[in-house]
RNA sequence: GGCGGCAUAGCCAAGUGGCCAAGGCGACGGUCUGCAAAACCGUUAUGCGGCGGUUCGAAUCCGCCUGCCGCCUCCA
């Protein structure tokens, strides 16, 4: 039974979906005016992980994430870069996928763009005008906030409080300073689409309502985004959508916490914005992902480079464990072995993992289960008598299942794949992405290992250590084990 | 000004009334090893920002205080 914190009700609630066994999920995606930064990455990874867990739990998930490719910021940035706004949006949409892929974020089922849904947006605005929730003023269209009595129910605000806020700036055409734009008339040189109210473009909030309603309908299950979107973006989405349809918009609202950099807000003015592509050049992607899921998604997350460095070592332990398990599976016998308590422990660890994730997607607790798994597996594969092949296969299944949820390592055929090069006794080049076993370097490496083994047999430790140290300087670490020599690149 | 969040070991981070306060990184000691590495074992918070209160019992609930952060129509 999954429980999740609903911003709308400010409490954890049991997940009851619109249709049994199915989850319809909408995530507010990026505005494509720049490369994504770590804060964007957190939202992506968090909601990707939630999606993965829902599927792990047996739900069929329909996952929609939009691109805001029509926006004031895009227009401004396009001027700076000397590009057409449409080309600029396309450029950063492509860059988004590069970065998201790097973080092992799965593609959504649908990635709708604002620019491709202008007719739906116009139709929605016309409905709002017809139902007298919106009015035309000049070439603009505004939503009448006071016509929607429930306005503020998501963010917990009252209209009077908002009016007291210092930053409500009345615009000439608005009848009420609280009203917000559904349609903005275009200034010369700006992207423009024809509409019943003249040439212009959609306001910021109406796009998500139009696209979510089109693809997921009313009363869909989960709507996600960063905590900063609660107000005004999501508040306005609710107002528009429910005013237009007369039905609830979304059942559960999930919001991820912010990232700070050494306790400070990440912002351009401070100059501490970290782009995903820059971080991925410095650290292995699995370590970055582990850092991001190491904290509960609603908590604030402080970033500093050394925090990711701590995850690098943890990721290595996961890799080592997987390698040891793979080797052990090659040696284990079906139906025979000393299982000890492994089988039972695996069941306990797996159910604890589920309990953690069922509790509002507590990835930090789930990660602790991964380390419990590592320890149990490592103990077993080093035991004098291996567990049975069946039990080790169960361990492999649990390992891969955890990875499928947390997305630490990319997968191929359900198994994690690693960027590092490592060997086993059974294969020279083990699970290497794109590596060739007959590579000259591989042959030379194997030759050096053989020469060293001969030296070791003659107790020529000077030569043996010379080779090991030399290889280490070249980035190849040798490990002597009872079964033979293992190597890995670092 | 209004609304909301956070404060747990050297560092990161779970835990929201009751076994010795998860887990990770780091550090130290040990087992194994020719030496290493990897792995494993042990140690590392009588205390959870401070002061009161409720309770048989609180990191966990209440009040006050301190510090930090976010939102209030650009923002994941």
XYZ file of C-alpha atoms (C1' of nucleotides) in Angstrom:
566
model
C 0.000 0.000 0.000
C 1.561 3.242 -1.154
C 1.147 6.399 0.880
C 2.173 9.748 -0.515
C 2.202 13.305 0.748
C -0.388 15.414 -1.000
C 0.329 19.139 -1.022
C -3.381 19.723 -1.574
C -4.369 18.179 1.762
C -1.013 18.670 3.511
C -0.903 15.087 4.697
C 0.113 11.617 3.667
C -2.675 9.783 1.922
C -3.136 6.304 0.635
C -2.765 6.140 -3.124
C -6.141 5.373 -4.667
C -5.943 5.778 -8.406
C -8.628 6.926 -10.789
C -8.556 3.538 -12.459
C -7.407 0.449 -10.598
C -3.889 -0.557 -11.537
C -3.208 2.538 -13.601
C -1.526 5.827 -12.729
C -1.786 8.935 -14.879
C 1.058 11.283 -14.025
C 1.950 14.761 -15.250
C 5.227 16.514 -14.538
C 5.867 20.176 -15.258
C 8.879 19.983 -17.491
C 11.590 22.479 -18.249
C 11.361 25.777 -20.031
C 13.857 25.233 -22.806
C 15.858 28.422 -22.589
C 19.100 27.096 -21.090
C 20.942 23.951 -20.081
C 19.356 22.296 -17.072
C 20.948 22.747 -13.677
C 21.164 20.530 -10.620
C 17.857 21.799 -9.269
C 16.092 20.754 -12.454
C 17.928 17.454 -12.223
C 16.578 16.785 -8.770
C 13.005 17.152 -9.927
C 13.669 14.927 -12.923
C 15.338 12.201 -10.922
C 12.813 12.309 -8.088
C 9.783 11.942 -10.318
C 11.520 9.440 -12.554
C 12.202 7.347 -9.458
C 8.587 7.623 -8.323
C 7.436 6.530 -11.748
C 9.843 3.605 -11.631
C 8.596 2.538 -8.227
C 4.945 2.722 -9.284
C 5.783 0.395 -12.159
C 7.794 -1.853 -9.837
C 4.663 -2.023 -7.690
C 2.657 -3.268 -10.625
C 0.980 -0.113 -11.852
C 0.682 0.743 -15.495
C 1.975 4.320 -15.509
C 1.119 6.902 -18.121
C 3.791 9.551 -17.727
C 3.537 12.928 -19.437
C 6.137 15.662 -19.188
C 5.819 18.838 -21.157
C 8.320 21.229 -22.650
C 7.585 24.913 -22.292
C 9.011 26.079 -25.571
C 7.035 29.326 -25.790
C 7.892 31.774 -23.057
C 9.234 35.221 -22.265
C 12.541 33.803 -21.078
C 13.019 32.013 -24.363
C 12.383 35.205 -26.275
C 14.903 37.087 -24.144
C 17.519 34.376 -24.408
C 17.042 34.096 -28.155
C 17.890 37.750 -28.488
C 21.047 37.206 -26.460
C 22.162 34.252 -28.545
C 21.021 35.809 -31.806
C 18.788 32.861 -32.588
C 15.212 32.522 -33.631
C 13.189 31.652 -30.481
C 11.952 28.476 -32.096
C 15.494 27.335 -32.946
C 16.705 28.226 -29.485
C 13.976 26.147 -27.869
C 14.841 23.237 -30.134
C 18.518 23.522 -29.241
C 17.874 23.332 -25.517
C 15.265 20.624 -25.893
C 17.957 18.482 -27.477
C 20.378 19.414 -24.719
C 17.762 18.456 -22.166
C 17.590 14.916 -23.468
C 21.379 14.607 -23.433
C 21.499 15.626 -19.790
C 18.459 13.595 -18.724
C 19.835 10.519 -20.490
C 23.107 11.086 -18.669
C 21.254 10.896 -15.372
C 19.485 7.728 -16.505
C 16.122 9.488 -16.486
C 13.705 7.535 -18.621
C 11.815 9.257 -21.394
C 8.214 10.118 -20.686
C 5.502 8.365 -22.643
C 4.684 11.757 -24.090
C 6.687 14.991 -24.235
C 4.144 17.524 -25.512
C 5.290 21.012 -26.465
C 3.378 24.233 -26.016
C 4.089 25.273 -29.591
C 2.271 22.195 -30.858
C -0.837 22.713 -28.707
C -1.914 26.259 -29.490
C -5.359 25.157 -30.778
C -6.069 23.237 -27.566
C -4.966 26.218 -25.506
C -7.162 28.608 -27.469
C -10.127 26.256 -27.103
C -9.609 26.081 -23.344
C -9.448 29.871 -23.094
C -12.637 30.162 -25.142
C -14.362 27.822 -22.730
C -13.215 29.931 -19.804
C -14.495 33.079 -21.481
C -17.815 31.403 -22.267
C -18.172 30.329 -18.645
C -17.281 33.879 -17.565
C -14.121 32.903 -15.754
C -12.025 34.934 -18.167
C -12.304 38.230 -19.975
C -10.727 39.920 -22.946
C -8.910 43.185 -22.359
C -7.185 44.759 -25.286
C -5.450 41.885 -27.061
C -4.955 40.033 -23.789
C -7.122 37.520 -21.987
C -7.115 37.285 -18.197
C -8.458 34.799 -15.694
C -10.786 36.276 -13.070
C -9.349 34.926 -9.868
C -12.251 36.159 -7.772
C -14.686 34.137 -9.862
C -13.063 30.936 -8.568
C -13.873 30.752 -4.838
C -11.475 27.910 -4.124
C -8.499 29.889 -5.364
C -5.630 29.386 -2.908
C -6.573 25.873 -1.830
C -3.276 24.355 -2.936
C -0.910 26.981 -1.604
C -2.939 27.795 1.500
C -3.269 31.460 0.695
C -6.119 33.874 0.958
C -6.838 36.555 -1.553
C -6.490 39.323 1.049
C -3.025 38.084 1.982
C -1.943 38.087 -1.610
C -3.142 41.602 -2.100
C -1.040 42.640 0.873
C 2.007 41.176 -0.821
C 4.347 43.818 -2.071
C 4.913 42.415 -5.521
C 1.433 42.394 -6.966
C 1.856 44.846 -9.771
C -1.286 45.936 -11.513
C -1.150 45.822 -15.278
C -3.081 48.306 -17.276
C -5.527 45.822 -18.781
C -6.289 43.782 -15.694
C -9.585 44.396 -13.962
C -8.126 43.034 -10.737
C -4.436 42.909 -9.786
C -4.818 39.239 -8.802
C -5.871 38.188 -12.285
C -3.329 36.433 -14.444
C -2.820 36.249 -18.179
C -4.172 33.381 -20.248
C -3.228 34.963 -23.544
C -0.731 37.718 -24.216
C -0.842 39.904 -27.297
C 2.412 39.782 -29.206
C 4.761 42.697 -29.465
C 6.466 43.271 -32.821
C 9.119 40.657 -33.515
C 7.828 38.132 -30.977
C 6.515 34.667 -31.815
C 2.816 34.939 -32.503
C -0.147 32.756 -33.285
C -3.513 33.947 -34.581
C -6.401 33.806 -32.118
C -9.898 35.170 -31.732
C -8.311 37.991 -29.708
C -5.595 38.849 -32.202
C -2.048 37.646 -32.628
C -0.326 36.547 -29.479
C 0.886 33.649 -27.363
C -0.314 31.669 -24.354
C 0.330 32.790 -20.800
C 2.564 30.641 -18.665
C 0.019 28.528 -16.813
C -2.629 27.659 -19.365
C -0.335 25.360 -21.357
C -0.056 22.747 -18.629
C -3.805 22.719 -18.099
C -4.418 22.267 -21.801
C -1.871 19.514 -22.283
C -2.624 17.625 -19.076
C -6.356 17.674 -19.803
C -5.793 16.590 -23.377
C -3.630 13.596 -22.590
C -4.722 12.584 -19.096
C -8.240 13.984 -18.778
C -9.767 15.390 -15.627
C -9.154 14.053 -12.145
C -5.928 12.354 -13.205
C -3.768 10.851 -10.522
C -0.510 12.646 -9.823
C 0.693 16.107 -10.752
C 4.331 16.869 -9.940
C 6.753 19.741 -9.912
C 9.191 21.738 -7.851
C 8.031 23.319 -4.615
C 8.368 26.763 -6.171
C 5.605 25.897 -8.625
C 2.974 25.522 -5.906
C 2.270 29.200 -6.224
C 1.344 30.601 -8.575
C 1.786 28.014 -11.314
C -0.062 25.041 -9.895
C -2.611 27.169 -8.091
C -3.460 28.772 -11.405
C -3.539 25.455 -13.209
C -6.138 24.203 -10.751
C -8.230 27.356 -11.101
C -8.205 27.286 -14.893
C -8.782 23.587 -15.267
C -11.512 23.204 -12.691
C -13.257 26.383 -13.810
C -13.270 25.112 -17.379
C -14.289 21.518 -16.742
C -16.225 21.745 -13.491
C -14.370 18.658 -12.347
C -11.327 18.077 -10.126
C -8.072 18.533 -12.004
C -5.584 16.209 -10.272
C -5.933 13.927 -7.267
C -2.450 14.141 -5.743
C 0.054 16.991 -5.915
C 3.690 16.167 -5.281
C 6.425 18.758 -4.878
C 10.140 18.244 -4.493
C 12.289 20.359 -2.193
C 14.929 22.778 -3.335
C 18.643 22.421 -3.723
C 20.912 24.866 -2.005
C 24.621 25.266 -2.622
C 26.513 25.440 0.619
C 23.305 26.581 2.293
C 22.643 29.301 -0.259
C 19.975 29.390 -2.885
C 21.269 28.461 -6.298
C 20.907 31.568 -8.402
C 22.557 33.362 -11.229
C 23.160 36.475 -9.198
C 25.214 34.531 -6.637
C 26.940 32.727 -9.466
C 26.477 29.265 -7.972
C 24.352 27.598 -10.615
C 25.675 24.136 -11.387
C 24.728 22.721 -14.758
C 24.070 19.022 -15.056
C 26.458 18.665 -17.966
C 29.284 20.249 -15.998
C 28.728 17.983 -13.000
C 28.547 14.916 -15.233
C 31.939 15.808 -16.660
C 33.423 15.679 -13.159
C 31.628 12.765 -11.528
C 30.232 9.396 -12.594
C 26.532 9.669 -13.316
C 25.603 6.876 -10.872
C 27.224 8.826 -8.030
C 25.256 11.930 -8.969
C 22.033 9.957 -9.049
C 22.819 8.312 -5.733
C 23.463 11.728 -4.219
C 20.083 12.921 -5.458
C 18.121 9.951 -4.097
C 20.090 9.896 -0.831
C 17.747 12.500 0.640
C 13.974 12.325 0.887
C 12.467 14.204 -2.043
C 10.586 16.763 0.054
C 13.577 17.736 2.186
C 15.957 20.494 1.228
C 19.139 19.155 -0.319
C 22.411 20.942 0.090
C 24.975 20.541 -2.645
C 28.724 20.730 -2.488
C 31.119 18.761 -4.688
C 32.460 16.723 -1.765
C 28.987 15.333 -1.102
C 29.017 13.618 -4.464
C 32.525 12.365 -3.876
C 31.198 10.446 -0.871
C 28.749 8.696 -3.199
C 31.492 7.671 -5.626
C 32.814 5.131 -3.160
C 29.318 3.768 -2.447
C 28.721 3.272 -6.138
C 31.965 1.306 -6.383
C 30.754 -0.986 -3.635
C 27.574 -1.658 -5.589
C 29.622 -2.470 -8.666
C 31.960 -4.743 -6.755
C 29.051 -6.562 -5.185
C 27.409 -7.107 -8.549
C 30.654 -8.431 -9.947
C 31.192 -10.829 -7.040
C 27.622 -12.027 -7.373
C 28.009 -12.604 -11.094
C 31.172 -14.622 -10.510
C 29.561 -16.640 -7.759
C 26.631 -17.470 -10.004
C 29.111 -18.961 -12.437
C 30.440 -21.271 -9.752
C 27.255 -22.090 -7.868
C 25.432 -25.396 -8.269
C 21.691 -25.805 -8.748
C 19.915 -27.203 -5.738
C 23.081 -27.566 -3.707
C 24.821 -25.202 -1.384
C 24.954 -23.643 2.033
C 22.237 -21.010 1.964
C 22.629 -20.019 5.556
C 20.114 -17.302 6.176
C 20.644 -15.608 2.835
C 17.336 -16.616 1.309
C 15.430 -15.441 4.333
C 17.460 -12.235 4.643
C 16.794 -11.419 0.998
C 13.064 -11.600 1.609
C 13.348 -9.340 4.641
C 15.489 -6.785 2.841
C 13.163 -6.732 -0.135
C 10.102 -6.168 2.017
C 11.885 -3.413 3.923
C 12.741 -1.766 0.634
C 9.094 -1.857 -0.378
C 7.998 -0.531 2.992
C 10.415 2.381 2.652
C 9.246 3.263 -0.841
C 5.597 2.755 0.081
C 6.101 5.414 2.748
C 6.021 8.493 0.542
C 8.882 7.228 -1.626
C 11.534 7.245 1.068
C 14.546 6.669 -1.155
C 16.991 7.343 1.672
C 15.642 4.364 3.591
C 15.498 2.324 0.407
C 19.152 3.065 -0.190
C 19.968 1.698 3.247
C 18.323 -1.556 2.103
C 20.717 -1.627 -0.835
C 23.650 -1.567 1.556
C 22.088 -4.305 3.665
C 21.798 -6.342 0.483
C 25.422 -5.692 -0.399
C 26.644 -6.905 2.962
C 24.569 -10.088 2.891
C 25.643 -10.926 -0.644
C 29.308 -10.219 0.029
C 29.278 -12.459 3.087
C 27.670 -15.293 1.143
C 29.874 -15.183 -1.925
C 32.989 -15.259 0.254
C 31.735 -18.192 2.316
C 33.578 -21.514 2.179
C 30.510 -23.101 0.602
C 28.439 -21.002 -1.775
C 24.682 -20.754 -1.514
C 22.693 -22.601 -4.157
C 22.383 -21.157 -7.630
C 18.695 -20.536 -6.989
C 19.365 -18.421 -3.937
C 22.050 -16.427 -5.703
C 19.699 -15.865 -8.600
C 17.160 -14.549 -6.142
C 19.823 -12.167 -4.809
C 20.550 -11.061 -8.351
C 16.856 -10.458 -8.889
C 16.613 -8.308 -5.778
C 19.715 -6.353 -6.765
C 18.426 -5.675 -10.256
C 14.996 -4.805 -8.900
C 16.423 -2.189 -6.559
C 18.445 -0.725 -9.393
C 15.429 -0.704 -11.650
C 13.666 1.505 -9.096
C 16.474 3.820 -8.030
C 18.029 4.018 -11.482
C 21.587 4.229 -10.191
C 22.998 2.299 -13.141
C 21.653 2.191 -16.673
C 20.191 -1.186 -17.571
C 20.414 -3.533 -20.490
C 18.162 -6.582 -20.492
C 17.232 -5.811 -16.908
C 20.843 -5.923 -15.721
C 22.883 -2.900 -14.660
C 25.706 -1.919 -16.965
C 28.826 -0.141 -15.846
C 31.073 2.324 -17.543
C 34.143 1.035 -15.746
C 36.104 -1.836 -17.160
C 36.491 -4.834 -14.938
C 37.459 -8.443 -15.404
C 36.477 -11.786 -13.974
C 38.078 -15.143 -14.036
C 35.636 -16.413 -16.586
C 35.780 -13.629 -19.098
C 38.619 -11.313 -19.892
C 36.527 -8.243 -20.478
C 33.476 -8.391 -18.299
C 30.328 -6.548 -19.199
C 32.130 -3.749 -20.908
C 30.066 -1.282 -22.846
C 31.533 -1.190 -26.315
C 34.815 -2.844 -25.393
C 36.431 -5.444 -27.576
C 37.985 -8.519 -26.038
C 40.632 -8.759 -28.747
C 41.772 -5.235 -28.189
C 45.590 -4.996 -28.229
C 45.589 -3.259 -24.835
C 43.574 -6.122 -23.395
C 46.077 -8.658 -24.693
C 48.998 -6.690 -23.301
C 47.252 -6.382 -19.977
C 46.615 -10.106 -19.885
C 50.277 -10.724 -20.733
C 51.447 -8.518 -17.878
C 49.119 -10.274 -15.484
C 50.459 -13.658 -16.592
C 54.080 -12.540 -16.201
C 53.285 -11.201 -12.759
C 51.606 -14.440 -11.718
C 54.739 -16.331 -12.772
C 56.867 -13.958 -10.723
C 54.574 -14.458 -7.743
C 54.908 -18.219 -8.011
C 58.691 -17.746 -7.792
C 58.127 -15.405 -4.864
C 59.716 -12.612 -6.871
C 57.717 -9.997 -5.006
C 59.804 -7.118 -6.371
C 58.776 -7.851 -9.956
C 55.197 -8.622 -8.962
C 54.846 -5.390 -7.052
C 56.583 -3.423 -9.788
C 53.991 -4.601 -12.301
C 51.100 -3.970 -9.940
C 52.284 -0.456 -9.099
C 53.003 0.309 -12.744
C 49.521 -0.756 -13.777
C 48.013 1.233 -10.971
C 49.683 4.359 -12.289
C 48.094 3.555 -15.652
C 44.720 3.291 -13.962
C 44.396 -0.495 -13.702
C 44.042 -1.950 -10.218
C 44.900 -5.619 -9.674
C 43.385 -7.731 -6.936
C 44.735 -11.159 -6.063
C 41.986 -13.545 -5.034
C 41.892 -17.283 -4.304
C 40.197 -17.758 -7.679
C 42.744 -15.727 -9.630
C 43.535 -12.154 -10.516
C 40.801 -9.598 -10.893
C 41.422 -6.228 -12.451
C 39.461 -3.068 -12.888
C 40.016 0.323 -14.386
C 39.660 3.320 -12.137
C 4.442 42.142 6.374
C 1.826 37.164 5.127
C 2.582 31.793 4.459
C 5.699 27.525 4.863
C 10.082 24.539 5.770
C 14.612 23.039 8.245
C 18.088 22.309 12.778
C 20.150 14.362 14.521
C 27.834 11.985 15.207
C 33.888 14.793 11.845
C 30.606 15.035 7.124
C 25.905 13.316 4.482
C 21.307 11.340 6.182
C 16.775 8.043 8.077
C 13.777 8.056 12.256
C 7.700 12.029 14.123
C 5.775 8.891 21.624
C 8.359 3.223 24.136
C 13.874 -2.579 22.122
C 21.196 -0.412 22.836
C 18.877 6.602 17.848
C 18.801 3.138 10.398
C 22.278 3.547 6.517
C 26.451 5.860 3.899
C 31.300 8.571 3.666
C 35.527 9.374 6.724
C 38.655 7.775 10.865
C 40.743 4.062 14.116
C 41.504 -1.274 15.514
C 41.143 -6.351 13.708
C 40.425 -10.904 10.224
C 42.123 -12.381 5.383
C 46.680 -11.488 2.125
C 53.795 -12.529 0.579
C 52.465 -7.260 0.895
C 48.258 -5.007 -0.954
C 43.328 -4.567 -2.810
C 38.481 -6.242 -2.209
C 35.421 -8.258 1.456
C 34.061 -9.059 6.443
C 34.109 -7.962 11.990
C 34.559 -4.189 15.880
C 34.858 1.047 17.729
C 33.127 6.091 16.455
C 25.692 10.630 19.135
C 23.892 8.358 27.607
C 22.266 12.071 23.091
C 18.930 14.494 18.534
C 19.873 23.782 18.143
C 18.507 26.166 23.379
C 14.935 26.715 27.565
C 10.402 25.228 29.632
C 5.857 22.089 29.489
C 2.486 17.587 28.592
C 3.319 12.193 29.590
C 4.768 6.342 33.294
C 7.899 7.489 28.957
C 9.721 12.450 23.675
C 14.671 13.412 18.850
C 9.392 12.485 18.014
C 3.585 16.357 20.952
C 2.884 21.825 22.926
C 4.962 26.879 24.037
C 8.889 30.328 23.844
C 13.818 31.490 22.033
C 18.103 31.148 18.565
C 20.050 30.139 13.751
C 19.317 28.959 8.555
C 16.260 28.563 4.149
C 12.158 29.015 0.719
C 7.489 31.070 -1.479
C 4.365 35.661 -2.036
C 2.624 36.053 -10.241
C 10.802 34.852 -13.618
C 12.264 30.174 -10.967
C 12.722 22.564 -10.349
